[in-house]
Structures are given as structure tokens and as C-alpha cells.
mmCIF file of C-alpha atoms in Angstrom:
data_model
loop_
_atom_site.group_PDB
_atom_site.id
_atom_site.type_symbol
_atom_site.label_atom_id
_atom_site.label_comp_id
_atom_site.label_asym_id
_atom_site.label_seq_id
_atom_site.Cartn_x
_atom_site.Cartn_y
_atom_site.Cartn_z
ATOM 1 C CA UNK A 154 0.570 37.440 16.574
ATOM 2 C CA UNK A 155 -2.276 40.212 16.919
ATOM 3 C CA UNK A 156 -2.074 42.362 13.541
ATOM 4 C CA UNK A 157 -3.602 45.825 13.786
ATOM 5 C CA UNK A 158 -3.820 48.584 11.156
ATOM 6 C CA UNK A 159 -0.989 50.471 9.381
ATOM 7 C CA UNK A 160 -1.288 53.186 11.596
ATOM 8 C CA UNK A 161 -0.236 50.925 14.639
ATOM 9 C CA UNK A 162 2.171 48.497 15.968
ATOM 10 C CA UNK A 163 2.239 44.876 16.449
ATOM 11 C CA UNK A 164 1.874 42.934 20.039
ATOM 12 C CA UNK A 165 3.796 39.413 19.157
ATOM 13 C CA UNK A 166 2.966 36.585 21.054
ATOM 14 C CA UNK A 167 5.886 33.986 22.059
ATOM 15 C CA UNK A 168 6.307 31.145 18.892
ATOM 16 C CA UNK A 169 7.038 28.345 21.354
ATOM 17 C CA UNK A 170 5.814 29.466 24.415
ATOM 18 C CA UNK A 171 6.449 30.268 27.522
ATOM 19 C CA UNK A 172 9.943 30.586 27.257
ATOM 20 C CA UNK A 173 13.091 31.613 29.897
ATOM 21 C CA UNK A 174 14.709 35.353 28.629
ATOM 22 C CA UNK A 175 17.960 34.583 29.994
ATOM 23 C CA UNK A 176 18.674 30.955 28.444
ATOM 24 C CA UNK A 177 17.109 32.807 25.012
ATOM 25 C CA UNK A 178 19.351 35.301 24.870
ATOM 26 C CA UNK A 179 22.411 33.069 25.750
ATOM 27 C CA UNK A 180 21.375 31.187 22.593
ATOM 28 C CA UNK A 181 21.085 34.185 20.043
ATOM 29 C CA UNK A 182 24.427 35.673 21.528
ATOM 30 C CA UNK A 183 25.942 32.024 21.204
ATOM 31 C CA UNK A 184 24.466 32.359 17.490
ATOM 32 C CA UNK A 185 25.199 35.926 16.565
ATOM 33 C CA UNK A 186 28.995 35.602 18.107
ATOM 34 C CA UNK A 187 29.366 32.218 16.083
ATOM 35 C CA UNK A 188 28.428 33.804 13.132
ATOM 36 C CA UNK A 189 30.126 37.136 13.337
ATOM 37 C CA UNK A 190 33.350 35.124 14.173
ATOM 38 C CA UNK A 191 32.796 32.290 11.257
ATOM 39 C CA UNK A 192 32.244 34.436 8.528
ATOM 40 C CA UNK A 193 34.417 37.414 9.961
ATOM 41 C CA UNK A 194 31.731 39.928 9.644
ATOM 42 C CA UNK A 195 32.672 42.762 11.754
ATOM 43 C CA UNK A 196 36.815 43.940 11.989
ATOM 44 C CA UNK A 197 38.221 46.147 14.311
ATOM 45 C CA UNK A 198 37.244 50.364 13.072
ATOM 46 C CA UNK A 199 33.996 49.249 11.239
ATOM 47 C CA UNK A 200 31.511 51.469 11.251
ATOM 48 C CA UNK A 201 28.271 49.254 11.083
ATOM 49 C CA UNK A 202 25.040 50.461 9.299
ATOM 50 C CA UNK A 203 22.179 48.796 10.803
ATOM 51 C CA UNK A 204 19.103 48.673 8.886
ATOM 52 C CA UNK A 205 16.458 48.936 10.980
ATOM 53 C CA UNK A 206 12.952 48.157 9.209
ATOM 54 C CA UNK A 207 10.605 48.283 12.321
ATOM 55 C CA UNK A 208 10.039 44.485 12.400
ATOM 56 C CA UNK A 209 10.918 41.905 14.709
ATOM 57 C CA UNK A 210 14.077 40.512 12.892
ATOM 58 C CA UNK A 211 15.741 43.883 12.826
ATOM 59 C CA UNK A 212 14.947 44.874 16.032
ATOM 60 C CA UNK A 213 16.470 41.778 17.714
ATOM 61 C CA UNK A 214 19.744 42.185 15.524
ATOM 62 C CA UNK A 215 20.479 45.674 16.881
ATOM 63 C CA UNK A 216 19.784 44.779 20.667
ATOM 64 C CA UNK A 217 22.529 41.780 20.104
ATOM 65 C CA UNK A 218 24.783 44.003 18.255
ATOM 66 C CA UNK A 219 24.606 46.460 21.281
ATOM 67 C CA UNK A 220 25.308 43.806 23.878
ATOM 68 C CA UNK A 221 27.994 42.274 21.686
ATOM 69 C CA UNK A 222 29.868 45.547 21.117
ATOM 70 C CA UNK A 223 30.356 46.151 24.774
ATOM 71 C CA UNK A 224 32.215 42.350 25.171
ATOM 72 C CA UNK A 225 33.575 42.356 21.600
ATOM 73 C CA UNK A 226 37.436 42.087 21.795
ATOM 74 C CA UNK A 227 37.345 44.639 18.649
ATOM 75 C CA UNK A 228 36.080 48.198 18.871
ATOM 76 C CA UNK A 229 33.380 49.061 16.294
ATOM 77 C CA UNK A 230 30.232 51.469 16.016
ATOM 78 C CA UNK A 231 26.569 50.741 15.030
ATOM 79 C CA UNK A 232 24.626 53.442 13.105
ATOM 80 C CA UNK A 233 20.888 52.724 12.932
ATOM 81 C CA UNK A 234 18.970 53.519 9.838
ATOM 82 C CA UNK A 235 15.384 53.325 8.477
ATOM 83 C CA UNK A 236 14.287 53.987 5.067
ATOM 84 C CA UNK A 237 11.292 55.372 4.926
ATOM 85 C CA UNK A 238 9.321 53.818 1.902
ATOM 86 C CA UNK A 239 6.035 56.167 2.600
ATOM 87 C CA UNK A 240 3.937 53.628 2.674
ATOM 88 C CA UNK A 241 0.489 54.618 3.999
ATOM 89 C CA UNK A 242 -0.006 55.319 7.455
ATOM 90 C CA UNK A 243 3.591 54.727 8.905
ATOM 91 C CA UNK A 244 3.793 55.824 12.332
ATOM 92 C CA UNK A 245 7.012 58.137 11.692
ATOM 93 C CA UNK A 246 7.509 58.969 15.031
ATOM 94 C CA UNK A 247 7.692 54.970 16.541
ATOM 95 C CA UNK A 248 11.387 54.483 15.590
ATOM 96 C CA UNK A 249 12.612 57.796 16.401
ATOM 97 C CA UNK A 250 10.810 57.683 19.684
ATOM 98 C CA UNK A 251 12.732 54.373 20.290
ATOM 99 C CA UNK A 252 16.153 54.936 19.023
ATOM 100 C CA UNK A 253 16.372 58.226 20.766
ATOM 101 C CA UNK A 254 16.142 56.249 24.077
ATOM 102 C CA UNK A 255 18.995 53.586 22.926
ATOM 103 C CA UNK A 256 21.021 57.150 22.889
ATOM 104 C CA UNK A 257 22.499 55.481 19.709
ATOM 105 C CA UNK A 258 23.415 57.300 16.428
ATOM 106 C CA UNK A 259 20.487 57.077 13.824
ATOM 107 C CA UNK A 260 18.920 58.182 10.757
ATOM 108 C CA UNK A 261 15.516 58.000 9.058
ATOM 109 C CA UNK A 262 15.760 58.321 5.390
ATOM 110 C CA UNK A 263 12.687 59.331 2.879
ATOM 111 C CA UNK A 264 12.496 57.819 -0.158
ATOM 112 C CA UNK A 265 9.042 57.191 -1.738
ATOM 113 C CA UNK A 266 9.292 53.634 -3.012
ATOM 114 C CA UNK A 267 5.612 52.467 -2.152
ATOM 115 C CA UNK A 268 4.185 54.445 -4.731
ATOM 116 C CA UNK A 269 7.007 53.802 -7.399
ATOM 117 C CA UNK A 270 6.444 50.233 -6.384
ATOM 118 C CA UNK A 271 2.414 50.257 -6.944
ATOM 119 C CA UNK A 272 2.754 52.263 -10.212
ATOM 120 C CA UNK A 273 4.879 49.393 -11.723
ATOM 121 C CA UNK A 274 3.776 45.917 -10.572
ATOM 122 C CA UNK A 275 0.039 44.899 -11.207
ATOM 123 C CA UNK A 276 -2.427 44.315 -8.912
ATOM 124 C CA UNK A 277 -1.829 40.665 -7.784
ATOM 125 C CA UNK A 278 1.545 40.300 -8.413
ATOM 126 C CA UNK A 279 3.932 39.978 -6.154
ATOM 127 C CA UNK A 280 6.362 43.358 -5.032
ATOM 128 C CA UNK A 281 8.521 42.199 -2.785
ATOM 129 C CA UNK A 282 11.249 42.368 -6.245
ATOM 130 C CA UNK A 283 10.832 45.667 -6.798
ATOM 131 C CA UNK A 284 10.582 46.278 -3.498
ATOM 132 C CA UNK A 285 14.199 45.084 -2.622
ATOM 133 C CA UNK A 286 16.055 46.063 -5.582
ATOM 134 C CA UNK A 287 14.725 49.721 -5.114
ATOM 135 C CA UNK A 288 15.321 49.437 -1.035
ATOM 136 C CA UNK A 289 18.866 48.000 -1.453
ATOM 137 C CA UNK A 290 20.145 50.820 -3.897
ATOM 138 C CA UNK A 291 18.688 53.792 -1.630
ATOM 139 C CA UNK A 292 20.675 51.553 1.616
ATOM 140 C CA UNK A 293 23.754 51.142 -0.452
ATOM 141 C CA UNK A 294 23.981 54.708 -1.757
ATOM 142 C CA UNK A 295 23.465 55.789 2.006
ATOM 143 C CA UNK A 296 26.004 53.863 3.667
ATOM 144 C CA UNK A 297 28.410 54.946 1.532
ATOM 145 C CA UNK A 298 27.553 58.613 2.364
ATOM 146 C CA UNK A 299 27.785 58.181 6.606
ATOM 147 C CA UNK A 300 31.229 56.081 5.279
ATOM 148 C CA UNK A 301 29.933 52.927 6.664
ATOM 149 C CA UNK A 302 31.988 49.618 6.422
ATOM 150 C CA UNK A 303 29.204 47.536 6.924
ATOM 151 C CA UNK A 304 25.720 46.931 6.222
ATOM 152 C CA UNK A 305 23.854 44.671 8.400
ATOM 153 C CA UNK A 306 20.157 42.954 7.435
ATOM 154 C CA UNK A 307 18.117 40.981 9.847
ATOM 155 C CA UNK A 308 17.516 38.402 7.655
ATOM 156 C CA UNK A 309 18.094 34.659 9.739
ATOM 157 C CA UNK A 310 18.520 31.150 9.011
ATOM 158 C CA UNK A 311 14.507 30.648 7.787
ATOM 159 C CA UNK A 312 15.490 33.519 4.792
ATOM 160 C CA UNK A 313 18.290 31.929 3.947
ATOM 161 C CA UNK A 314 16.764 28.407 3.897
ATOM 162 C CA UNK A 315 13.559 29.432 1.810
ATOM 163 C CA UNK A 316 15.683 31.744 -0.134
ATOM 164 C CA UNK A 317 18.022 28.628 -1.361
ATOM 165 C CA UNK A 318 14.502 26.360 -1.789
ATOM 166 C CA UNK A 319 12.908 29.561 -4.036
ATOM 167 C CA UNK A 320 16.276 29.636 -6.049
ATOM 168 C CA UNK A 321 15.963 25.909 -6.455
ATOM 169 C CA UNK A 322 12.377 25.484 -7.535
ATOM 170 C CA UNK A 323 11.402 28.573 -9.395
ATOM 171 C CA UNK A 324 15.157 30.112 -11.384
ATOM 172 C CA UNK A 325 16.909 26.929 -10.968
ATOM 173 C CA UNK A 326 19.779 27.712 -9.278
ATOM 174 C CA UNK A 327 21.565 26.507 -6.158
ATOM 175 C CA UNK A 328 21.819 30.059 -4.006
ATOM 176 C CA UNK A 329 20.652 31.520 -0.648
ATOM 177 C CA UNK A 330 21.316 34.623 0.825
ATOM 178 C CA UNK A 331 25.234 34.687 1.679
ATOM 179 C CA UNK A 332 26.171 35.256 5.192
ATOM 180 C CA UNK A 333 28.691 37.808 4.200
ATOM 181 C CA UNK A 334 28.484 39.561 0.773
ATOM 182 C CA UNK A 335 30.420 42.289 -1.425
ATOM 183 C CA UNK A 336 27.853 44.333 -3.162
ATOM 184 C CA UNK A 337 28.472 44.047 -7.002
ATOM 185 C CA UNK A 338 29.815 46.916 -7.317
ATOM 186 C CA UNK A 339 32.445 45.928 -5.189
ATOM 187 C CA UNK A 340 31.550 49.031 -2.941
ATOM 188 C CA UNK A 341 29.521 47.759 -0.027
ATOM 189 C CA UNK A 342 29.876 44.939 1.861
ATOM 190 C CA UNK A 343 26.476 43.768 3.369
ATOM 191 C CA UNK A 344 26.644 40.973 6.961
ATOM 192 C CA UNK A 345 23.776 39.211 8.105
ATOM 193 C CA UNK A 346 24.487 38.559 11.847
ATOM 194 C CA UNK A 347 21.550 36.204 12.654
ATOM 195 C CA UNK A 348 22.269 34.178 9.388
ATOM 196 C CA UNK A 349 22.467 30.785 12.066
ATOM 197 C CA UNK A 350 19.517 31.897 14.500
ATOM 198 C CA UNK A 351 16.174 30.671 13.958
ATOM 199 C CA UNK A 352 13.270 32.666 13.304
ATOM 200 C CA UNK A 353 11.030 31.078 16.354
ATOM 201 C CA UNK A 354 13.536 32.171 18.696
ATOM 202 C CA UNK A 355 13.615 35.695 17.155
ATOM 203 C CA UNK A 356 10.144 35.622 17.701
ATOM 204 C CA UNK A 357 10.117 35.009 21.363
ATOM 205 C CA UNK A 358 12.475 37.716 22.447
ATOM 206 C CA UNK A 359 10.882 40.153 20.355
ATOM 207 C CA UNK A 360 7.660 39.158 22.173
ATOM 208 C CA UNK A 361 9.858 39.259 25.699
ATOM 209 C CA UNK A 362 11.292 42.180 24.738
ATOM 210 C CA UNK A 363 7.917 43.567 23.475
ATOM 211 C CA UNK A 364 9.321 46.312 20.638
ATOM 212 C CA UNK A 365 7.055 48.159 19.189
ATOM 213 C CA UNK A 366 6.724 46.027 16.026
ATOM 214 C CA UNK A 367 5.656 48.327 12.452
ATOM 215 C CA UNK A 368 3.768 46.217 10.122
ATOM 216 C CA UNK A 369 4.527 46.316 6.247
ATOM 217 C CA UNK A 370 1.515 46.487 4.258
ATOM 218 C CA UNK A 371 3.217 46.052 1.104
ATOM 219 C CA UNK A 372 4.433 42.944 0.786
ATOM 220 C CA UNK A 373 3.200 41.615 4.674
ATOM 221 C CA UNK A 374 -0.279 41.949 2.920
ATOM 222 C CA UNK A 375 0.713 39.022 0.113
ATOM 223 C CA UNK A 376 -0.558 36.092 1.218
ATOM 224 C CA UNK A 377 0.223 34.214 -1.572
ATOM 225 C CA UNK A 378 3.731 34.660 -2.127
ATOM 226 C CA UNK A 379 5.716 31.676 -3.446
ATOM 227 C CA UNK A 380 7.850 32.748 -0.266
ATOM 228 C CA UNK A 381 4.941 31.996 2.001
ATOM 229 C CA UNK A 382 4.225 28.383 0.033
ATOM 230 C CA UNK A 383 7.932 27.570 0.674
ATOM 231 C CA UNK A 384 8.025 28.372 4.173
ATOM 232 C CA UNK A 385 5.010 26.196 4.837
ATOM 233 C CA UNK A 386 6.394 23.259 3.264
ATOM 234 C CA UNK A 387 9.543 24.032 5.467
ATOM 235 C CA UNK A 388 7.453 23.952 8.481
ATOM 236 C CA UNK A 389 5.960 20.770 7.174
ATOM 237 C CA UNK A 390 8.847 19.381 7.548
ATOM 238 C CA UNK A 391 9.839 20.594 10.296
ATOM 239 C CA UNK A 392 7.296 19.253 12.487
ATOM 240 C CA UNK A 393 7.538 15.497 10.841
ATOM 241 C CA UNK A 394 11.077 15.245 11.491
ATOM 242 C CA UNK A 395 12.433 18.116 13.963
ATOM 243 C CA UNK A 396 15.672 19.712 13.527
ATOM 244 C CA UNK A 397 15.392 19.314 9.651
ATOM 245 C CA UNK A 398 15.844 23.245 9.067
ATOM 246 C CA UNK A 399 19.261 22.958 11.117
ATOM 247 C CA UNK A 400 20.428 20.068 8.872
ATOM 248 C CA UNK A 401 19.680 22.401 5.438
ATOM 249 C CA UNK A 402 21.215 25.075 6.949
ATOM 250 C CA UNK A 403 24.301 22.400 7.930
ATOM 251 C CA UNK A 404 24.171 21.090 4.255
ATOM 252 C CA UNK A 405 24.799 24.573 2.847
ATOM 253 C CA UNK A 406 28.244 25.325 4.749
ATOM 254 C CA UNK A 407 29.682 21.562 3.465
ATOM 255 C CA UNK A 408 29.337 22.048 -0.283
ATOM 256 C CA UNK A 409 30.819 19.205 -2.229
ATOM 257 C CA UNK A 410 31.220 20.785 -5.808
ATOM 258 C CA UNK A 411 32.397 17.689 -7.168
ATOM 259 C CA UNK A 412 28.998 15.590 -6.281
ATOM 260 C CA UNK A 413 26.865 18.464 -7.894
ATOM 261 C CA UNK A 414 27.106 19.556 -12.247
ATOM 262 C CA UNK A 415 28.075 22.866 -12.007
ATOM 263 C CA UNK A 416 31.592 22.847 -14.864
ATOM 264 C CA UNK A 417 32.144 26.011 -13.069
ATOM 265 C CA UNK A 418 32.799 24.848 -10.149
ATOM 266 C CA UNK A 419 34.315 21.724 -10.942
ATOM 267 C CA UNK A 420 36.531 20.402 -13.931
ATOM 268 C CA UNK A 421 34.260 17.549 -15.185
ATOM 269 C CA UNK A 422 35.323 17.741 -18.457
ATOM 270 C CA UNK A 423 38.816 17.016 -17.473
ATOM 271 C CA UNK A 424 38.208 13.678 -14.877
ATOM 272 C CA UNK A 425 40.039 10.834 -15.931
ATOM 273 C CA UNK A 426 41.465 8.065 -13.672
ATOM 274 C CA UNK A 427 44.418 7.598 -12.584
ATOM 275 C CA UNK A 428 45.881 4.307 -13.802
ATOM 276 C CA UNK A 429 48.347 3.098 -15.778
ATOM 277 C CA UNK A 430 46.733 0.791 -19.262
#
């Protein structure tokens, strides 16, 4: 990966690779479809938000969202939006310029959360909190304005496999990032289509498909994050045993409440064998 200044765009360079375009994107359709059709994520009528952040995750999503739609047995439309955090030296006129020649419906939104963001969290420390809370609310607020069903993030199976290991280790709790959620306020309901693709493969179609990649230099400058620590270790791991990040992921869709301590999800306190004394 060849960084560059705020100003510009990214060149990526292929994760694993030289690797073949068409068995690649067989294997993030084969994903996306699985995962739209496991965790019934998009319905016949939905209108489908899709946030669209100028990296390579979100860029991927929407192509296989616009190749799915035209096979899907369902009808459904995808709205493209970017929030527009004003951080400095954006190119404004990148996403435009490519979502104009999709010929797709789209909309930039302005909201200045970069300096709301750098006015509250010290030098140092890490913003990607703020960052979120602040960018989900402005996202939420919006899709219920164009009426969309849906809201889909380009987070994939890495997120949701650090995400679970950064609950685990640092607020100690057992939680990723749900495939499929309802917002809390029971108004939005947020999908994550590449929830069981992997980010290397991500990687090497955005590189095939070379989008014009925007680089956050917010939280992409934070090279300390405990995010960044956990996905090391992950990739660690990875390369001493191969195909661990595929068995987490497995782990987290068989759930055995009983074998954990959670009362909540389990009642311990009423156990008692079934014999006769």
C-alpha cells in the first residue's frame, strides 16, 4: 500500500499477490450472497443506504451489491451516501466524480465532525469513539430522511473478529459487531454484507479494481490503537496456524450459552439433575 497526502488517493497493492479477478470475485459474491441470505439482510422493497466512506471496504461492498441486485430473486435499490466529516484536505470532488459514472442515486452529506472530534479528545488519545458515535447518529438521522430500510457498513470478518477480541480484553464482554442489527432506537436497521469475507481478499479486488481509495487522517493516522495491537496478534496467529481467523469467526455463529457464565443467558441458578433420591 503506497500512502500519499490527504489531498490524494491511495494506489493499493494486491495483499496476497498476484491473484485471478474472476475466481476473486466468485468468492466475495459466494460470501456476500451467503451472508445476505443467512442473516436475511436485504427483503424484497428495501431501499438500501450504502455508506460509502472512500476506502477500500466500502467501495468493494457497493460494486457486489450492484452485481447482486441485478441476479437477486428480490427487487431492491441501493442509495450511496458519504458523510463528509471535513477533515482537512478531502478531495470533495473524488466520490462524486465516481458515483456519477455508476449512474447510481447518491448523496454527499456535510457535517463537520473532524473539528468537533479534535476539540474534545486530547492529543494522543485515540478518536476513533467519538468518531463513530458522532458518524453513526448523522447516518442514522439521514437514512431515515431518504426513507431507507437499510443501512449497509463495509465492515468484514477482520472487524468483527478484532471487534469481539477488543470487547474481550479491554470492557470485558463477549460482543462483535452483529451481522444484522436494529439500531437502539428501534428505528434503523444497520446490515453488514461482507460480515464473512476476509479483509485480504477485499484488498485484492480493490487493488484489481483500482478505486480511487481516500485516506482518513483521523483515525488512519493512529498507529497505536489497541485496534491495531489486536489485529497484529490476529495476524500472528494467522500465519502460525492458517485458517485460524475462519475458525473464530466459525466459533461466533455456534454459541453454547450453557458452557459460558452469563445468568442471562442461561438459568444456572436453577440446574439441578434429574434423578430420583
Amino acid at each position: 500500500m503506497v500512502r500519499t497526502t490527504a489531498s490524494q488517493t491511495i494506489t493499493l497493492q494486491p495483499m496476497n499477490g498476484v491473484v485471478s479477478e474472476k475466481r476473486l470475485l466468485k468468492r466475495l459474491k459466494h460470501n456476500v450472497g451467503e451472508a445476505i441470505l443467512l442473516y436475511n439482510m436485504i427483503e424484497d422493497g428495501d431501499r438500501v443506504m450504502v455508506c460509502l466512506s472512500g476506502g477500500k471496504d466500502s467501495y468493494t461492498m457497493l460494486d457486489l451489491l450492484m452485481i447482486l441486485q441485478k441476479k437477486a430473486p428480490v427487487s431492491f435499490e441501493l442509495i450511496a451516501v458519504n458523510l463528509d466529516q471535513k477533515q482537512p484536505g478531502f478531495p470533495e470532488d473524488v466520490l462524486p466524480a465516481y458515483l456519477e459514472k455508476l449512474g447510481l442515486e447518491y448523496h454527499i452529506v456535510e457535517q463537520d465532525t473532524y473539528n468537533i472530534v479534535k476539540e474534545r479528545i486530547p492529543e494522543g488519545k485515540t478518536t476513533c469513539g467519538l468518531c463513530s458515535r458522532l458518524r453513526r447518529g448523522i447516518l442514522y438521522s439521514f437514512a431515515e430522511k431518504i426513507g431507507a430500510s437499510k443501512i449497509a457498513l463495509g465492515h468484514h470478518q477482520d472487524d468483527i473478529i478484532e471487534t469481539f477480541f477488543l470487547n474481550m480484553f479491554f470492557n470485558g464482554q463477549l460482543k462483535a459487531m452483529p451481522p444484522k442489527l436494529l439500531s437502539d432506537d428501534k428505528k434503523n436497521v444497520v446490515i453488514r454484507p461482507l460480515a464473512i469475507s476476509k479483509e485480504s481478499d477485499i484488498a485484492d479486488y480493490a487493488a484489481i479494481k483500482n478505486y480511487p481509495i481516500i485516506p482518513c487522517n483521523l483515525c488512519g493516522s493512529q498507529e497505536n490503537m489497541q485496534r491495531k495491537v489486536v489485529k497484529n496478534m490476529i495476524k500472528q496467529w494467522e500465519r502460525e496456524n492458517p485458517g485460524r481467523s475462519e475458525l473464530i469467526m466459525r466459533s461466533l455463529q455456534n454459541v453454547v450459552p450453557s458452557h459460558l457464565a452469563d445468568n442471562k443467558l442461561f438459568d444456572f441458578q436453577s440446574l439441578v439433575a434429574n434423578v430420583e433420591r
